[in-house]
CSV table of C-alpha atoms and ligand atoms in Angstrom, one decimal:
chain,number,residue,atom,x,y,z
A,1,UNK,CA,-34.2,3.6,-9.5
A,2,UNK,CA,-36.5,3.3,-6.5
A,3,UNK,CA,-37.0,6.0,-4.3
A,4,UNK,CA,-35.4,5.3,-1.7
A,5,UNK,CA,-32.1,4.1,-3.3
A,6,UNK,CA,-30.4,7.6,-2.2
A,7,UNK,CA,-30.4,5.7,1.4
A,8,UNK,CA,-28.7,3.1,0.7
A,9,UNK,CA,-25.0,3.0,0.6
A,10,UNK,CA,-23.8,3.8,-2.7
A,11,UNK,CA,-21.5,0.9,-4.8
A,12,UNK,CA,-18.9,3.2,-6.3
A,13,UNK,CA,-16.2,1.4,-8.2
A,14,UNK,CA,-13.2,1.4,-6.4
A,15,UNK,CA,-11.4,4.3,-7.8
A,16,UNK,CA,-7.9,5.2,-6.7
A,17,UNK,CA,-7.2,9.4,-6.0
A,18,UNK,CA,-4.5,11.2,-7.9
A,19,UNK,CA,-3.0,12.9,-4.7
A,20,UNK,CA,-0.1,14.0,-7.1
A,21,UNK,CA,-1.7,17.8,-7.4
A,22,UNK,CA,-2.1,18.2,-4.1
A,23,UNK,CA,1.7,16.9,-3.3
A,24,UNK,CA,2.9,18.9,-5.6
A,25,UNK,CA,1.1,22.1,-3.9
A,26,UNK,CA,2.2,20.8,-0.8
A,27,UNK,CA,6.3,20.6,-1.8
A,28,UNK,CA,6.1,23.9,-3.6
A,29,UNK,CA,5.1,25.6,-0.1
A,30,UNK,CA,7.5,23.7,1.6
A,31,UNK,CA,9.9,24.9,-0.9
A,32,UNK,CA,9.0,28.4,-0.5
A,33,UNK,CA,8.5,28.1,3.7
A,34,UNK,CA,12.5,26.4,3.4
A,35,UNK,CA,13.7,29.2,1.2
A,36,UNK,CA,12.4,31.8,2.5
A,37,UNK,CA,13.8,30.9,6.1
A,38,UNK,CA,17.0,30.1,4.8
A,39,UNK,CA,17.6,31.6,1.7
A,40,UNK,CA,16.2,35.2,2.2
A,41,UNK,CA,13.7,35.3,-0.5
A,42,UNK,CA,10.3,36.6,0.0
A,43,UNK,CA,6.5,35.2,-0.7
A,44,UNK,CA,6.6,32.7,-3.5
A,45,UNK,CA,9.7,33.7,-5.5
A,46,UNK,CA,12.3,31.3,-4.8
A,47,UNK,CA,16.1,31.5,-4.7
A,48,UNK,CA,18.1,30.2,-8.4
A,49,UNK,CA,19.1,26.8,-6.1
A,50,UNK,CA,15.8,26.1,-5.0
A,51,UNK,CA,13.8,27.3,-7.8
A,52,UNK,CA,15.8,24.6,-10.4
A,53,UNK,CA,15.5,21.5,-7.4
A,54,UNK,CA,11.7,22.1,-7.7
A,55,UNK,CA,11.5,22.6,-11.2
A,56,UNK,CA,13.2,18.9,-11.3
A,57,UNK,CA,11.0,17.4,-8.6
A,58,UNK,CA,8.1,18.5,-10.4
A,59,UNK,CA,9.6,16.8,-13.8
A,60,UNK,CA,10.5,13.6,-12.4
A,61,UNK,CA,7.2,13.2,-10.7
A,62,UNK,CA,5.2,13.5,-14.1
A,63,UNK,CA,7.1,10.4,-14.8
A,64,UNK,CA,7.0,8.7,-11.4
A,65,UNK,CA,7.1,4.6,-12.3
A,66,UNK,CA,4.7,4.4,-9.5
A,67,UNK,CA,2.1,6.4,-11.6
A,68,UNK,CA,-1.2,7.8,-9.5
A,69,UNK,CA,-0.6,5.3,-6.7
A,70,UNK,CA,3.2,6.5,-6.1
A,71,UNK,CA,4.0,6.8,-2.3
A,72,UNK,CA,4.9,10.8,-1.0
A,73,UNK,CA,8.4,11.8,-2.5
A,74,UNK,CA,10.1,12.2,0.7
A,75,UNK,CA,9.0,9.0,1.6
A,76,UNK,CA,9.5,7.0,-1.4
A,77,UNK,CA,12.0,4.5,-1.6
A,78,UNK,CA,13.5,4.8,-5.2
A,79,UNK,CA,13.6,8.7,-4.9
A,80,UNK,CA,14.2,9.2,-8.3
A,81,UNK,CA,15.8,13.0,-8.3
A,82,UNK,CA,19.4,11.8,-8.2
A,83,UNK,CA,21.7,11.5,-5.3
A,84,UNK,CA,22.4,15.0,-4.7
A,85,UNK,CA,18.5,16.1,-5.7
A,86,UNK,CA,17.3,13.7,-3.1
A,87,UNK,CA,19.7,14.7,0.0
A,88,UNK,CA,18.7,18.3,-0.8
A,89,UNK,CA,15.2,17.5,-1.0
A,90,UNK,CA,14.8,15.7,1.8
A,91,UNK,CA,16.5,18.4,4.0
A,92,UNK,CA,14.3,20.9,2.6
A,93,UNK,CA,10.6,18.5,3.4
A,94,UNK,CA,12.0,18.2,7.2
A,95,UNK,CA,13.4,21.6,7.9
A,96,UNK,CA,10.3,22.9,6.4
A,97,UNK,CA,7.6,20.5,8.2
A,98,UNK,CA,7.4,22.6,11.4
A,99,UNK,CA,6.9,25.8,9.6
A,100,UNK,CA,4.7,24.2,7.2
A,101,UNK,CA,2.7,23.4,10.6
A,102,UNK,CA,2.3,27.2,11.3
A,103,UNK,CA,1.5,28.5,7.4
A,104,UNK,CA,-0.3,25.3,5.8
A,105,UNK,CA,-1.3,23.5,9.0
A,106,UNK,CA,-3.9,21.8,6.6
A,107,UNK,CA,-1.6,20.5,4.0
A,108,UNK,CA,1.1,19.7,6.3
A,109,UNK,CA,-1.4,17.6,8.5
A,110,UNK,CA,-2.4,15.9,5.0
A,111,UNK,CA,0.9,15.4,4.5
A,112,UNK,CA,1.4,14.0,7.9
A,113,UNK,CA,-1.1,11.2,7.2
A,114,UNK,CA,0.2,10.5,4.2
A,115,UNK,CA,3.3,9.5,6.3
A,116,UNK,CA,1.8,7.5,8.8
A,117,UNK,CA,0.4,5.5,6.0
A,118,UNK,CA,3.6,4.7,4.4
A,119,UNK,CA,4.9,3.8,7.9
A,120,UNK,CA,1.6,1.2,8.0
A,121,UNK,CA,1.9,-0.1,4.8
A,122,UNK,CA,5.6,-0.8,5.3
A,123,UNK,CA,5.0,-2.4,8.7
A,124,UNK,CA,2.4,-4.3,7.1
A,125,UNK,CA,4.4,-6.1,4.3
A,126,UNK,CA,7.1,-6.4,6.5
A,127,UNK,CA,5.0,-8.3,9.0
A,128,UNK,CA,3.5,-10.2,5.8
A,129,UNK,CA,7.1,-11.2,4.9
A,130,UNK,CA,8.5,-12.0,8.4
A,131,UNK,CA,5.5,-14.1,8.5
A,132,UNK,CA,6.1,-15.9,5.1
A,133,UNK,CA,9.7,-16.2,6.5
A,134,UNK,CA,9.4,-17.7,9.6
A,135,UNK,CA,6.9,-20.4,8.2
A,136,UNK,CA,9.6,-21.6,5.7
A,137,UNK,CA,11.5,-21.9,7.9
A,138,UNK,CA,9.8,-24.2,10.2
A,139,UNK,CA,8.5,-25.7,6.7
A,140,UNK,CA,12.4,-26.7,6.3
A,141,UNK,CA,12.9,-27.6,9.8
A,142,UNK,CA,10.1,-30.0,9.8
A,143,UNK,CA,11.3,-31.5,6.8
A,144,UNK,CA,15.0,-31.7,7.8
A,145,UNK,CA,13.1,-33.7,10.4
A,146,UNK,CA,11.2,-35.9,8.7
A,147,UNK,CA,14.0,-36.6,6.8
A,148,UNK,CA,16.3,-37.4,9.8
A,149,UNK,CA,13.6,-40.0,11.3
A,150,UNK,CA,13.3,-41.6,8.0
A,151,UNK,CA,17.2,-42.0,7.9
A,152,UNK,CA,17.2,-43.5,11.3
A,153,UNK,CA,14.8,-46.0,10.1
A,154,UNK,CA,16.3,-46.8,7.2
A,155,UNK,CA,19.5,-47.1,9.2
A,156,UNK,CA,17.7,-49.3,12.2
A,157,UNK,CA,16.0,-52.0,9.7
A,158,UNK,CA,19.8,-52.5,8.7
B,1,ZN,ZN1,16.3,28.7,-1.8
């Protein structure tokens, strides 16, 4: 180690974050900001209906299939809570963002980014695959042409 390593940028593995502690604090507060407003409960205690939906959530995403790198719940596209679960929860994540802005502005601006890059990652592989798409395609039509010229040739020497 020389002495002067500290200013030089640092080669750190590539490690990917476990944002699922921090998502989870995020939904419970949206939870509690939702019920609360709706439900008449008070502070952190939640009402029986809400209280069971989380207790779910917080289940299934233990066992996410996406593991650490899973996408935000209320974004993802398997949504794994079951049909009901998943309407409910994803009623309770909007109605709750623009309170969430007032109470947790940090979390719900993390939570905000964490949106947008869903959004860019989708529009990025769909880009990638309209891409892939549209150069089969003219792949095939070049081939259909070839194809056709070598048929009129064929059909000329005749
Ligand atoms: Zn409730």
């Amino acid at each position: 180690m020389g002495m002067f390593d500290r200013f030089l940028p640092k080669k750190k593995p590539v490690e990917i974050k476990n944002n699922i502690p921090k998502e989870k604090e995020s939904i419970k507060k949206s939870f509690g900001v939702y019920c609360n407003k709706n439900h008449g409960t008070k502070g952190e205690k939640l009402c029986p209906k809400c209280t069971a939906l989380l207790a779910t959530v917080m289940t299934k995403m233990n066992r996410c299939p996406y593991g650490i790198t899973k996408p935000i719940c209320d974004r993802c596209e398997i949504q794994c809570f079951g049909d009901k679960n998943n309407k409910m929860f994803n009623e309770i994540m909007s109605a709750s963002s623009t309170g969430m802005m007032f109470k947790h502005p940090i979390m719900a601006f993390k939570h905000k980014m964490a949106s947008m890059s869903v959004d860019y990652s989708k529009s990025k592989q769909e880009k990638n695959e309209r891409e892939k798409a549209e150069a089969k395609a003219k792949n095939a039509a070049e081939k259909a042409k070839a194809r056709e010229e070598a048929k009129k040739k064929k059909e000329e020497k005749k």
